[in-house]
Amino acid sequence: FQIRYAGAADSSVQFIFYQPIIHRWRETDFFPCSASCGGGYQLTSAECFDLRSNRVVADQYCHYYPENIKPKPKLQECNLDPCPASDGYKQIMPYDLYHPLPRWESTPWTACSSSCGGGIQSRSVSCVEEDIQGHVSPVEEWKCMYTPKMPVVQPCNIFDCPKWLAQEWSPCTVTCGQGLRYRVVLCIDHRGMHTGGCSPKTKPHIKEECIVPTPCYKPKEKLPVEAKLPWYKQAQELEEGAVVSEEPSFIPEAWSTCSVTCGVGSQVRLVKCQVLLSFSQSVADLPIDECEGPKPVSQRACYSGPCSGEATEYTPEETELLYGSLQEFDELYDWEYEGFTECSESCGGGVQEAVVTCLNKQTRETADEMLCVTSRRPPQLLKACSLDPCPPR
């Protein structure tokens, strides 16, 4: 480059140049014929050529340039003249039918390495030659390079493996207290068909315990008809014949027995927010705030007749005061599970029972069981323990 500055003294000139390709592939002449007579074949090859020194160099120099594409070998027939026959005469058959070119041959694919989820299978591929008599023998691979070599590995069984599919749980086997519920678990393949092949170790369990919070007894109404007070009449009007629907709604349970056998006592009941699941025709409990509208009362006063044969009159003010105190009482004390008893056995399988205590919900301290509503006591809860086998005697 010759440069003449015509600008300021601090001007700069930048040159960008590329190194020229100095190694290229060059196709060779045909190799000597594979047979001197009777029909043979010959191939070309490719060699790496140095353009500066005009000599052949190692192939690796031509691999440095991606634009250098190595020519594929060519194959042609040669020396098709018949060989001299010692018996005086030899018939020459057409070359392309009775003396085919070398060809790739493969063994059958091996079994897939996996029955599902994707595996691989392999085979061996070799170059063979068939002579005029039909005998096939292996030859060097370069003789078959005029056609692409067949793949020796391929993927197989790429579909998903079978997996467990659990159906919906059945309703609880009891209508109150503790019971069991069941479900169907199927092994489903990638086509959605019921099949086998799922691992038993990952199978979801088909049975589990369930607890229905409904008390296992039917409370009896002890209030005589002639002893009804005005506040009781109002409470009776609140008795909804509530039915669970597909909209969340408050569902009150039956009132408990009156807490006293005479005079004024109290009754309690559970009020749940429930919804009907139409697809399974089962009832599900929801958090209380999922239901709209006023919540039915969960406690009320009750009158079981006069004590000692004397008539007792309550003013509406006394009744309201009594009812309000009962409601606050209900909100302060409640039952809770607190740990389990010791195992009934030291080995070979035993039972532990959950301990139910009456707690003050504000102080979290244990209270007298008389302060908690009996009908709201949670059901008995058992669990297995000490499942290890006993040592031999």
mmCIF file of C-alpha atoms in Angstrom:
data_model
loop_
_atom_site.group_PDB
_atom_site.id
_atom_site.type_symbol
_atom_site.label_atom_id
_atom_site.label_comp_id
_atom_site.label_asym_id
_atom_site.label_seq_id
_atom_site.Cartn_x
_atom_site.Cartn_y
_atom_site.Cartn_z
ATOM 1 C CA PHE A 1 0.000 0.000 0.000
ATOM 2 C CA GLN A 2 1.204 3.509 -0.750
ATOM 3 C CA ILE A 3 -0.245 6.224 1.476
ATOM 4 C CA ARG A 4 -0.200 9.995 0.961
ATOM 5 C CA TYR A 5 -1.336 12.122 3.880
ATOM 6 C CA ALA A 6 -3.595 14.996 2.819
ATOM 7 C CA GLY A 7 -5.268 15.722 6.139
ATOM 8 C CA ALA A 8 -4.239 16.692 9.636
ATOM 9 C CA ALA A 9 -1.127 15.219 11.168
ATOM 10 C CA ASP A 10 -3.142 13.088 13.610
ATOM 11 C CA SER A 11 -5.187 11.394 10.879
ATOM 12 C CA SER A 12 -5.247 7.604 10.922
ATOM 13 C CA VAL A 13 -5.745 5.069 8.161
ATOM 14 C CA GLN A 14 -7.045 1.556 8.853
ATOM 15 C CA PHE A 15 -6.688 -1.381 6.478
ATOM 16 C CA ILE A 16 -8.674 -4.601 6.774
ATOM 17 C CA PHE A 17 -7.515 -7.610 4.765
ATOM 18 C CA TYR A 18 -8.229 -11.314 4.746
ATOM 19 C CA GLN A 19 -5.695 -14.083 4.462
ATOM 20 C CA PRO A 20 -6.216 -15.762 1.093
ATOM 21 C CA ILE A 21 -7.037 -19.451 0.921
ATOM 22 C CA ILE A 22 -3.768 -21.215 0.253
ATOM 23 C CA HIS A 23 -4.977 -24.804 0.623
ATOM 24 C CA ARG A 24 -7.716 -26.287 -1.539
ATOM 25 C CA TRP A 25 -9.119 -29.744 -2.166
ATOM 26 C CA ARG A 26 -8.187 -31.222 -5.531
ATOM 27 C CA GLU A 27 -9.803 -34.226 -7.117
ATOM 28 C CA THR A 28 -7.348 -36.962 -8.093
ATOM 29 C CA ASP A 29 -7.314 -38.986 -11.257
ATOM 30 C CA PHE A 30 -8.959 -42.390 -11.233
ATOM 31 C CA PHE A 31 -7.060 -45.071 -9.384
ATOM 32 C CA PRO A 32 -5.968 -48.149 -11.351
ATOM 33 C CA CYS A 33 -8.721 -50.553 -12.333
ATOM 34 C CA SER A 34 -9.619 -53.220 -9.819
ATOM 35 C CA ALA A 35 -9.388 -55.939 -12.532
ATOM 36 C CA SER A 36 -7.197 -56.336 -15.607
ATOM 37 C CA CYS A 37 -10.021 -57.875 -17.622
ATOM 38 C CA GLY A 38 -13.576 -59.113 -17.366
ATOM 39 C CA GLY A 39 -14.897 -55.833 -15.911
ATOM 40 C CA GLY A 40 -13.732 -53.944 -12.849
ATOM 41 C CA TYR A 41 -14.101 -50.508 -11.294
ATOM 42 C CA GLN A 42 -11.943 -47.555 -10.360
ATOM 43 C CA LEU A 43 -12.401 -44.626 -7.955
ATOM 44 C CA THR A 44 -11.212 -41.084 -7.587
ATOM 45 C CA SER A 45 -10.247 -39.454 -4.298
ATOM 46 C CA ALA A 46 -9.486 -35.947 -3.021
ATOM 47 C CA GLU A 47 -6.186 -34.497 -1.828
ATOM 48 C CA CYS A 48 -5.258 -31.276 -0.066
ATOM 49 C CA PHE A 49 -3.133 -29.046 -2.342
ATOM 50 C CA ASP A 50 -0.899 -26.097 -1.294
ATOM 51 C CA LEU A 51 -1.420 -23.334 -3.891
ATOM 52 C CA ARG A 52 1.907 -21.621 -3.105
ATOM 53 C CA SER A 53 4.234 -24.568 -3.170
ATOM 54 C CA ASN A 54 2.228 -26.592 -5.715
ATOM 55 C CA ARG A 55 2.463 -29.749 -3.657
ATOM 56 C CA VAL A 56 0.144 -32.104 -1.803
ATOM 57 C CA VAL A 57 -0.041 -31.634 1.977
ATOM 58 C CA ALA A 58 -1.843 -33.352 4.872
ATOM 59 C CA ASP A 59 -5.658 -33.254 4.773
ATOM 60 C CA GLN A 60 -5.829 -31.277 8.042
ATOM 61 C CA TYR A 61 -4.698 -28.071 6.266
ATOM 62 C CA CYS A 62 -7.854 -28.061 4.135
ATOM 63 C CA HIS A 63 -10.089 -28.464 7.197
ATOM 64 C CA TYR A 64 -9.176 -24.948 8.385
ATOM 65 C CA TYR A 65 -11.462 -23.347 5.769
ATOM 66 C CA PRO A 66 -15.217 -24.095 6.155
ATOM 67 C CA GLU A 67 -15.835 -23.031 2.549
ATOM 68 C CA ASN A 68 -13.553 -25.822 1.368
ATOM 69 C CA ILE A 69 -15.863 -28.713 0.516
ATOM 70 C CA LYS A 70 -14.183 -32.052 -0.015
ATOM 71 C CA PRO A 71 -15.249 -33.638 -3.349
ATOM 72 C CA LYS A 72 -17.041 -36.957 -3.086
ATOM 73 C CA PRO A 73 -15.353 -39.989 -4.681
ATOM 74 C CA LYS A 74 -16.438 -40.996 -8.171
ATOM 75 C CA LEU A 75 -16.626 -44.576 -9.395
ATOM 76 C CA GLN A 76 -16.622 -45.939 -12.933
ATOM 77 C CA GLU A 77 -16.400 -49.261 -14.678
ATOM 78 C CA CYS A 78 -13.193 -50.287 -16.474
ATOM 79 C CA ASN A 79 -11.423 -53.112 -18.361
ATOM 80 C CA LEU A 80 -14.662 -54.521 -19.632
ATOM 81 C CA ASP A 81 -12.912 -56.699 -22.240
ATOM 82 C CA PRO A 82 -13.387 -60.419 -21.614
ATOM 83 C CA CYS A 83 -10.527 -62.344 -20.076
ATOM 84 C CA PRO A 84 -8.848 -65.014 -22.272
ATOM 85 C CA ALA A 85 -10.593 -68.327 -21.731
ATOM 86 C CA SER A 86 -8.328 -71.341 -21.369
ATOM 87 C CA ASP A 87 -11.061 -73.641 -22.713
ATOM 88 C CA GLY A 88 -11.263 -71.695 -25.945
ATOM 89 C CA TYR A 89 -14.596 -69.895 -25.385
ATOM 90 C CA LYS A 90 -16.189 -67.866 -22.554
ATOM 91 C CA GLN A 91 -19.507 -66.095 -22.744
ATOM 92 C CA ILE A 92 -19.442 -62.514 -21.395
ATOM 93 C CA MET A 93 -22.589 -61.418 -19.553
ATOM 94 C CA PRO A 94 -23.714 -57.777 -19.239
ATOM 95 C CA TYR A 95 -21.572 -56.158 -16.537
ATOM 96 C CA ASP A 96 -24.243 -54.170 -14.680
ATOM 97 C CA LEU A 97 -26.455 -57.231 -14.069
ATOM 98 C CA TYR A 98 -23.976 -59.988 -13.229
ATOM 99 C CA HIS A 99 -21.139 -57.951 -11.736
ATOM 100 C CA PRO A 100 -22.708 -55.246 -9.564
ATOM 101 C CA LEU A 101 -20.709 -52.472 -7.956
ATOM 102 C CA PRO A 102 -19.613 -52.681 -4.299
ATOM 103 C CA ARG A 103 -22.449 -51.786 -1.941
ATOM 104 C CA TRP A 104 -23.236 -51.120 1.722
ATOM 105 C CA GLU A 105 -24.831 -53.982 3.658
ATOM 106 C CA SER A 106 -26.194 -53.780 7.204
ATOM 107 C CA THR A 107 -27.114 -56.196 9.972
ATOM 108 C CA PRO A 108 -30.590 -56.003 11.585
ATOM 109 C CA TRP A 109 -31.143 -53.327 14.221
ATOM 110 C CA THR A 110 -30.468 -54.408 17.804
ATOM 111 C CA ALA A 111 -33.274 -54.343 20.372
ATOM 112 C CA CYS A 112 -34.063 -50.875 21.724
ATOM 113 C CA SER A 113 -32.140 -49.974 24.883
ATOM 114 C CA SER A 114 -35.376 -48.794 26.556
ATOM 115 C CA SER A 115 -38.983 -49.963 26.211
ATOM 116 C CA CYS A 116 -40.307 -46.373 26.504
ATOM 117 C CA GLY A 117 -39.189 -42.806 27.144
ATOM 118 C CA GLY A 118 -36.560 -42.840 24.359
ATOM 119 C CA GLY A 119 -33.731 -45.282 23.742
ATOM 120 C CA ILE A 120 -31.207 -46.140 21.025
ATOM 121 C CA GLN A 121 -30.548 -49.113 18.777
ATOM 122 C CA SER A 122 -27.537 -49.864 16.617
ATOM 123 C CA ARG A 123 -26.373 -52.022 13.713
ATOM 124 C CA SER A 124 -23.135 -52.672 11.847
ATOM 125 C CA VAL A 125 -22.632 -51.481 8.250
ATOM 126 C CA SER A 126 -19.908 -52.838 5.968
ATOM 127 C CA CYS A 127 -18.862 -52.524 2.338
ATOM 128 C CA VAL A 128 -19.237 -55.774 0.366
ATOM 129 C CA GLU A 129 -18.561 -56.944 -3.169
ATOM 130 C CA GLU A 130 -20.312 -59.657 -5.162
ATOM 131 C CA ASP A 131 -18.420 -61.628 -7.775
ATOM 132 C CA ILE A 132 -19.718 -63.167 -10.961
ATOM 133 C CA GLN A 133 -20.625 -66.394 -9.174
ATOM 134 C CA GLY A 134 -22.721 -64.477 -6.637
ATOM 135 C CA HIS A 135 -20.353 -64.839 -3.688
ATOM 136 C CA VAL A 136 -20.449 -61.808 -1.367
ATOM 137 C CA SER A 137 -17.275 -60.800 0.479
ATOM 138 C CA PRO A 138 -16.283 -57.733 2.555
ATOM 139 C CA VAL A 139 -13.970 -55.157 0.970
ATOM 140 C CA GLU A 140 -12.408 -51.826 1.978
ATOM 141 C CA GLU A 141 -14.885 -49.057 2.819
ATOM 142 C CA TRP A 142 -13.438 -46.611 0.302
ATOM 143 C CA LYS A 143 -14.861 -48.758 -2.497
ATOM 144 C CA CYS A 144 -18.400 -47.878 -1.328
ATOM 145 C CA MET A 145 -17.800 -44.164 -0.712
ATOM 146 C CA TYR A 146 -19.512 -43.192 -3.975
ATOM 147 C CA THR A 147 -22.782 -43.519 -1.996
ATOM 148 C CA PRO A 148 -23.510 -42.233 1.552
ATOM 149 C CA LYS A 149 -22.917 -44.719 4.356
ATOM 150 C CA MET A 150 -26.086 -45.867 6.128
ATOM 151 C CA PRO A 151 -26.557 -44.686 9.762
ATOM 152 C CA VAL A 152 -25.391 -47.130 12.436
ATOM 153 C CA VAL A 153 -27.387 -45.625 15.378
ATOM 154 C CA GLN A 154 -30.975 -44.376 15.602
ATOM 155 C CA PRO A 155 -33.439 -43.361 18.357
ATOM 156 C CA CYS A 156 -36.293 -45.711 19.246
ATOM 157 C CA ASN A 157 -39.351 -45.995 21.542
ATOM 158 C CA ILE A 158 -39.499 -42.213 22.018
ATOM 159 C CA PHE A 159 -43.088 -42.298 23.338
ATOM 160 C CA ASP A 160 -43.833 -41.573 27.017
ATOM 161 C CA CYS A 161 -43.685 -44.411 29.548
ATOM 162 C CA PRO A 162 -46.940 -45.642 31.175
ATOM 163 C CA LYS A 163 -47.892 -43.724 34.324
ATOM 164 C CA TRP A 164 -50.390 -44.056 37.171
ATOM 165 C CA LEU A 165 -53.708 -42.205 36.904
ATOM 166 C CA ALA A 166 -55.775 -41.876 40.081
ATOM 167 C CA GLN A 167 -59.574 -41.482 39.845
ATOM 168 C CA GLU A 168 -61.739 -39.420 42.227
ATOM 169 C CA TRP A 169 -62.154 -40.537 45.848
ATOM 170 C CA SER A 170 -65.373 -42.309 46.758
ATOM 171 C CA PRO A 171 -67.612 -40.855 49.501
ATOM 172 C CA CYS A 172 -66.668 -41.839 53.064
ATOM 173 C CA THR A 173 -67.957 -45.299 54.039
ATOM 174 C CA VAL A 174 -69.694 -43.818 57.115
ATOM 175 C CA THR A 175 -72.122 -40.945 57.595
ATOM 176 C CA CYS A 176 -70.629 -39.922 60.943
ATOM 177 C CA GLY A 177 -67.311 -40.369 62.761
ATOM 178 C CA GLN A 178 -64.302 -42.150 61.247
ATOM 179 C CA GLY A 179 -64.415 -44.346 58.156
ATOM 180 C CA LEU A 180 -62.597 -45.130 54.908
ATOM 181 C CA ARG A 181 -62.721 -43.926 51.333
ATOM 182 C CA TYR A 182 -61.447 -45.599 48.177
ATOM 183 C CA ARG A 183 -60.380 -44.726 44.632
ATOM 184 C CA VAL A 184 -59.434 -46.558 41.429
ATOM 185 C CA VAL A 185 -55.799 -46.229 40.267
ATOM 186 C CA LEU A 186 -55.018 -47.287 36.665
ATOM 187 C CA CYS A 187 -51.767 -47.653 34.694
ATOM 188 C CA ILE A 188 -52.264 -45.657 31.465
ATOM 189 C CA ASP A 189 -49.937 -45.723 28.418
ATOM 190 C CA HIS A 190 -49.180 -42.873 25.976
ATOM 191 C CA ARG A 191 -52.314 -43.707 23.939
ATOM 192 C CA GLY A 192 -54.568 -43.444 26.984
ATOM 193 C CA MET A 193 -55.124 -47.221 27.115
ATOM 194 C CA HIS A 194 -55.237 -49.251 30.345
ATOM 195 C CA THR A 195 -52.011 -51.245 30.334
ATOM 196 C CA GLY A 196 -49.193 -52.555 32.565
ATOM 197 C CA GLY A 197 -45.609 -51.516 33.084
ATOM 198 C CA CYS A 198 -45.980 -48.880 35.828
ATOM 199 C CA SER A 199 -43.651 -49.137 38.813
ATOM 200 C CA PRO A 200 -45.373 -50.618 41.901
ATOM 201 C CA LYS A 201 -43.201 -48.370 44.100
ATOM 202 C CA THR A 202 -44.810 -45.184 42.748
ATOM 203 C CA LYS A 203 -48.434 -46.416 42.765
ATOM 204 C CA PRO A 204 -50.701 -43.942 44.656
ATOM 205 C CA HIS A 205 -52.556 -45.484 47.610
ATOM 206 C CA ILE A 206 -56.126 -46.597 46.924
ATOM 207 C CA LYS A 207 -57.474 -46.399 50.487
ATOM 208 C CA GLU A 208 -57.305 -43.775 53.240
ATOM 209 C CA GLU A 209 -59.072 -42.808 56.425
ATOM 210 C CA CYS A 210 -61.733 -40.089 56.431
ATOM 211 C CA ILE A 211 -63.611 -38.319 59.218
ATOM 212 C CA VAL A 212 -67.205 -37.116 58.912
ATOM 213 C CA PRO A 213 -67.670 -34.374 61.536
ATOM 214 C CA THR A 214 -71.357 -35.168 62.066
ATOM 215 C CA PRO A 215 -71.943 -36.477 65.649
ATOM 216 C CA CYS A 216 -72.888 -40.159 65.705
ATOM 217 C CA TYR A 217 -76.186 -39.656 67.577
ATOM 218 C CA LYS A 218 -79.477 -37.885 67.004
ATOM 219 C CA PRO A 219 -80.211 -35.237 69.664
ATOM 220 C CA LYS A 220 -83.685 -35.173 71.162
ATOM 221 C CA GLU A 221 -85.694 -32.043 71.719
ATOM 222 C CA LYS A 222 -86.761 -32.002 75.372
ATOM 223 C CA LEU A 223 -88.611 -28.700 75.477
ATOM 224 C CA PRO A 224 -92.316 -29.327 76.115
ATOM 225 C CA VAL A 225 -94.663 -27.515 73.773
ATOM 226 C CA GLU A 226 -96.597 -25.761 76.545
ATOM 227 C CA ALA A 227 -93.418 -24.320 78.082
ATOM 228 C CA LYS A 228 -92.354 -22.268 75.016
ATOM 229 C CA LEU A 229 -91.295 -18.712 75.742
ATOM 230 C CA PRO A 230 -91.412 -15.795 73.243
ATOM 231 C CA TRP A 231 -87.641 -16.041 72.555
ATOM 232 C CA TYR A 232 -87.973 -19.736 71.785
ATOM 233 C CA LYS A 233 -90.641 -18.983 69.223
ATOM 234 C CA GLN A 234 -88.249 -16.583 67.490
ATOM 235 C CA ALA A 235 -85.503 -19.198 67.515
ATOM 236 C CA GLN A 236 -87.862 -21.755 65.987
ATOM 237 C CA GLU A 237 -88.481 -19.422 63.071
ATOM 238 C CA LEU A 238 -84.757 -19.507 62.304
ATOM 239 C CA GLU A 239 -84.824 -23.277 61.823
ATOM 240 C CA GLU A 240 -84.104 -23.453 58.100
ATOM 241 C CA GLY A 241 -84.824 -26.560 56.127
ATOM 242 C CA ALA A 242 -81.513 -25.771 54.486
ATOM 243 C CA VAL A 243 -80.481 -27.990 51.578
ATOM 244 C CA VAL A 244 -76.962 -28.054 50.127
ATOM 245 C CA SER A 245 -76.890 -26.566 46.611
ATOM 246 C CA GLU A 246 -74.324 -25.739 43.954
ATOM 247 C CA GLU A 247 -73.997 -22.247 45.481
ATOM 248 C CA PRO A 248 -72.064 -21.972 48.800
ATOM 249 C CA SER A 249 -74.611 -21.676 51.609
ATOM 250 C CA PHE A 250 -74.799 -21.946 55.413
ATOM 251 C CA ILE A 251 -76.054 -25.377 56.524
ATOM 252 C CA PRO A 252 -76.890 -25.660 60.250
ATOM 253 C CA GLU A 253 -76.884 -29.096 61.893
ATOM 254 C CA ALA A 254 -79.385 -30.289 64.495
ATOM 255 C CA TRP A 255 -79.453 -28.660 67.923
ATOM 256 C CA SER A 256 -77.811 -30.498 70.810
ATOM 257 C CA THR A 257 -79.727 -31.605 73.876
ATOM 258 C CA CYS A 258 -80.492 -28.878 76.390
ATOM 259 C CA SER A 259 -77.643 -28.472 78.895
ATOM 260 C CA VAL A 260 -80.038 -28.677 81.885
ATOM 261 C CA THR A 261 -82.965 -30.931 82.772
ATOM 262 C CA CYS A 262 -85.005 -28.078 84.214
ATOM 263 C CA GLY A 263 -84.976 -24.324 83.996
ATOM 264 C CA VAL A 264 -83.113 -22.359 81.371
ATOM 265 C CA GLY A 265 -80.011 -23.930 79.755
ATOM 266 C CA SER A 266 -78.324 -23.739 76.408
ATOM 267 C CA GLN A 267 -78.207 -25.639 73.135
ATOM 268 C CA VAL A 268 -75.491 -25.570 70.477
ATOM 269 C CA ARG A 269 -75.138 -26.679 66.891
ATOM 270 C CA LEU A 270 -72.553 -26.608 64.121
ATOM 271 C CA VAL A 271 -73.093 -24.219 61.218
ATOM 272 C CA LYS A 272 -71.067 -25.080 58.116
ATOM 273 C CA CYS A 273 -70.453 -23.424 54.780
ATOM 274 C CA GLN A 274 -71.056 -26.166 52.239
ATOM 275 C CA VAL A 275 -71.426 -26.620 48.484
ATOM 276 C CA LEU A 276 -72.707 -29.478 46.304
ATOM 277 C CA LEU A 277 -70.144 -30.771 43.787
ATOM 278 C CA SER A 278 -72.325 -31.656 40.831
ATOM 279 C CA PHE A 279 -69.782 -33.852 39.027
ATOM 280 C CA SER A 280 -69.373 -36.244 41.967
ATOM 281 C CA GLN A 281 -72.710 -35.555 43.746
ATOM 282 C CA SER A 282 -70.794 -35.081 46.998
ATOM 283 C CA VAL A 283 -70.820 -32.303 49.584
ATOM 284 C CA ALA A 284 -67.659 -30.292 50.300
ATOM 285 C CA ASP A 285 -66.953 -28.049 53.301
ATOM 286 C CA LEU A 286 -65.745 -24.502 52.567
ATOM 287 C CA PRO A 287 -64.253 -21.742 54.752
ATOM 288 C CA ILE A 288 -66.979 -19.755 56.504
ATOM 289 C CA ASP A 289 -66.164 -16.542 54.618
ATOM 290 C CA GLU A 290 -67.037 -18.253 51.304
ATOM 291 C CA CYS A 291 -70.762 -18.069 52.191
ATOM 292 C CA GLU A 292 -72.660 -14.805 51.874
ATOM 293 C CA GLY A 293 -75.495 -13.486 54.009
ATOM 294 C CA PRO A 294 -76.095 -13.720 57.763
ATOM 295 C CA LYS A 295 -74.732 -16.828 59.473
ATOM 296 C CA PRO A 296 -77.379 -18.756 61.473
ATOM 297 C CA VAL A 297 -76.807 -18.732 65.222
ATOM 298 C CA SER A 298 -74.796 -21.629 66.642
ATOM 299 C CA GLN A 299 -76.092 -21.321 70.219
ATOM 300 C CA ARG A 300 -79.417 -20.558 71.891
ATOM 301 C CA ALA A 301 -81.059 -20.749 75.249
ATOM 302 C CA CYS A 302 -83.503 -23.551 75.996
ATOM 303 C CA TYR A 303 -86.149 -24.096 78.680
ATOM 304 C CA SER A 304 -86.745 -27.560 80.166
ATOM 305 C CA GLY A 305 -89.662 -26.731 82.413
ATOM 306 C CA PRO A 306 -89.778 -25.290 85.934
ATOM 307 C CA CYS A 307 -87.496 -26.724 88.602
ATOM 308 C CA SER A 308 -89.012 -28.197 91.843
ATOM 309 C CA GLY A 309 -92.468 -27.836 90.347
ATOM 310 C CA GLU A 310 -92.405 -24.016 90.519
ATOM 311 C CA ALA A 311 -93.217 -21.881 87.528
ATOM 312 C CA THR A 312 -90.419 -19.521 86.506
ATOM 313 C CA GLU A 313 -91.028 -16.451 84.383
ATOM 314 C CA TYR A 314 -88.248 -14.778 82.335
ATOM 315 C CA THR A 315 -88.548 -11.271 81.019
ATOM 316 C CA PRO A 316 -87.335 -10.623 77.465
ATOM 317 C CA GLU A 317 -84.405 -8.631 78.946
ATOM 318 C CA GLU A 318 -83.287 -11.597 81.089
ATOM 319 C CA THR A 319 -83.572 -13.918 78.128
ATOM 320 C CA GLU A 320 -81.488 -11.636 75.882
ATOM 321 C CA LEU A 321 -78.819 -11.324 78.602
ATOM 322 C CA LEU A 322 -78.700 -15.094 79.059
ATOM 323 C CA TYR A 323 -78.543 -15.772 75.320
ATOM 324 C CA GLY A 324 -75.744 -13.207 74.778
ATOM 325 C CA SER A 325 -73.596 -14.654 77.565
ATOM 326 C CA LEU A 326 -74.004 -18.156 76.156
ATOM 327 C CA GLN A 327 -72.848 -17.000 72.752
ATOM 328 C CA GLU A 328 -69.717 -15.357 74.192
ATOM 329 C CA PHE A 329 -69.122 -18.520 76.221
ATOM 330 C CA ASP A 330 -69.190 -20.621 73.057
ATOM 331 C CA GLU A 331 -66.641 -18.397 71.320
ATOM 332 C CA LEU A 332 -64.179 -18.534 74.243
ATOM 333 C CA TYR A 333 -63.829 -22.314 74.808
ATOM 334 C CA ASP A 334 -63.400 -25.106 72.273
ATOM 335 C CA TRP A 335 -61.967 -28.611 71.849
ATOM 336 C CA GLU A 336 -58.566 -29.267 70.260
ATOM 337 C CA TYR A 337 -56.313 -32.282 69.638
ATOM 338 C CA GLU A 338 -53.134 -32.105 71.742
ATOM 339 C CA GLY A 339 -50.654 -34.924 71.029
ATOM 340 C CA PHE A 340 -51.178 -38.671 71.357
ATOM 341 C CA THR A 341 -51.164 -41.204 74.190
ATOM 342 C CA GLU A 342 -48.287 -43.654 74.573
ATOM 343 C CA CYS A 343 -48.311 -46.625 72.220
ATOM 344 C CA SER A 344 -50.345 -49.559 73.510
ATOM 345 C CA GLU A 345 -47.552 -51.961 72.471
ATOM 346 C CA SER A 346 -43.755 -51.699 72.453
ATOM 347 C CA CYS A 347 -43.396 -53.764 69.261
ATOM 348 C CA GLY A 348 -45.379 -55.775 66.733
ATOM 349 C CA GLY A 349 -47.928 -52.995 66.109
ATOM 350 C CA GLY A 350 -49.963 -50.951 68.569
ATOM 351 C CA VAL A 351 -52.354 -47.993 68.689
ATOM 352 C CA GLN A 352 -52.083 -44.362 69.851
ATOM 353 C CA GLU A 353 -55.143 -42.231 70.558
ATOM 354 C CA ALA A 354 -55.252 -38.464 70.038
ATOM 355 C CA VAL A 355 -55.712 -36.538 73.312
ATOM 356 C CA VAL A 356 -58.681 -34.111 73.211
ATOM 357 C CA THR A 357 -58.584 -31.155 75.623
ATOM 358 C CA CYS A 358 -60.836 -28.192 76.319
ATOM 359 C CA LEU A 359 -58.879 -24.952 75.725
ATOM 360 C CA ASN A 360 -59.454 -21.261 76.432
ATOM 361 C CA LYS A 361 -58.960 -19.876 72.907
ATOM 362 C CA GLN A 362 -57.618 -16.545 74.205
ATOM 363 C CA THR A 363 -55.077 -17.780 76.781
ATOM 364 C CA ARG A 364 -54.457 -21.228 75.134
ATOM 365 C CA GLU A 365 -54.691 -22.763 78.622
ATOM 366 C CA THR A 366 -56.443 -26.035 79.473
ATOM 367 C CA ALA A 367 -59.937 -25.490 80.899
ATOM 368 C CA ASP A 368 -62.532 -27.671 82.621
ATOM 369 C CA GLU A 369 -64.269 -29.934 80.091
ATOM 370 C CA MET A 370 -67.636 -28.688 81.375
ATOM 371 C CA LEU A 371 -66.852 -25.326 79.708
ATOM 372 C CA CYS A 372 -66.705 -26.867 76.201
ATOM 373 C CA VAL A 373 -69.829 -27.951 74.321
ATOM 374 C CA THR A 374 -70.062 -31.747 74.449
ATOM 375 C CA SER A 375 -71.638 -32.091 71.001
ATOM 376 C CA ARG A 376 -68.689 -30.308 69.401
ATOM 377 C CA ARG A 377 -66.096 -32.698 70.859
ATOM 378 C CA PRO A 378 -64.057 -34.031 67.877
ATOM 379 C CA PRO A 379 -64.266 -37.765 67.082
ATOM 380 C CA GLN A 380 -61.801 -40.330 68.364
ATOM 381 C CA LEU A 381 -58.604 -40.319 66.265
ATOM 382 C CA LEU A 382 -56.281 -43.359 66.232
ATOM 383 C CA LYS A 383 -52.972 -44.074 64.525
ATOM 384 C CA ALA A 384 -50.730 -47.128 64.288
ATOM 385 C CA CYS A 385 -47.389 -47.229 66.147
ATOM 386 C CA SER A 386 -44.461 -49.551 67.065
ATOM 387 C CA LEU A 387 -44.784 -51.334 63.745
ATOM 388 C CA ASP A 388 -41.335 -53.052 63.971
ATOM 389 C CA PRO A 389 -41.577 -56.845 64.567
ATOM 390 C CA CYS A 390 -40.886 -58.060 68.082
ATOM 391 C CA PRO A 391 -37.509 -59.757 68.703
ATOM 392 C CA PRO A 392 -37.567 -63.566 69.052
ATOM 393 C CA ARG A 393 -38.185 -64.819 72.574
#
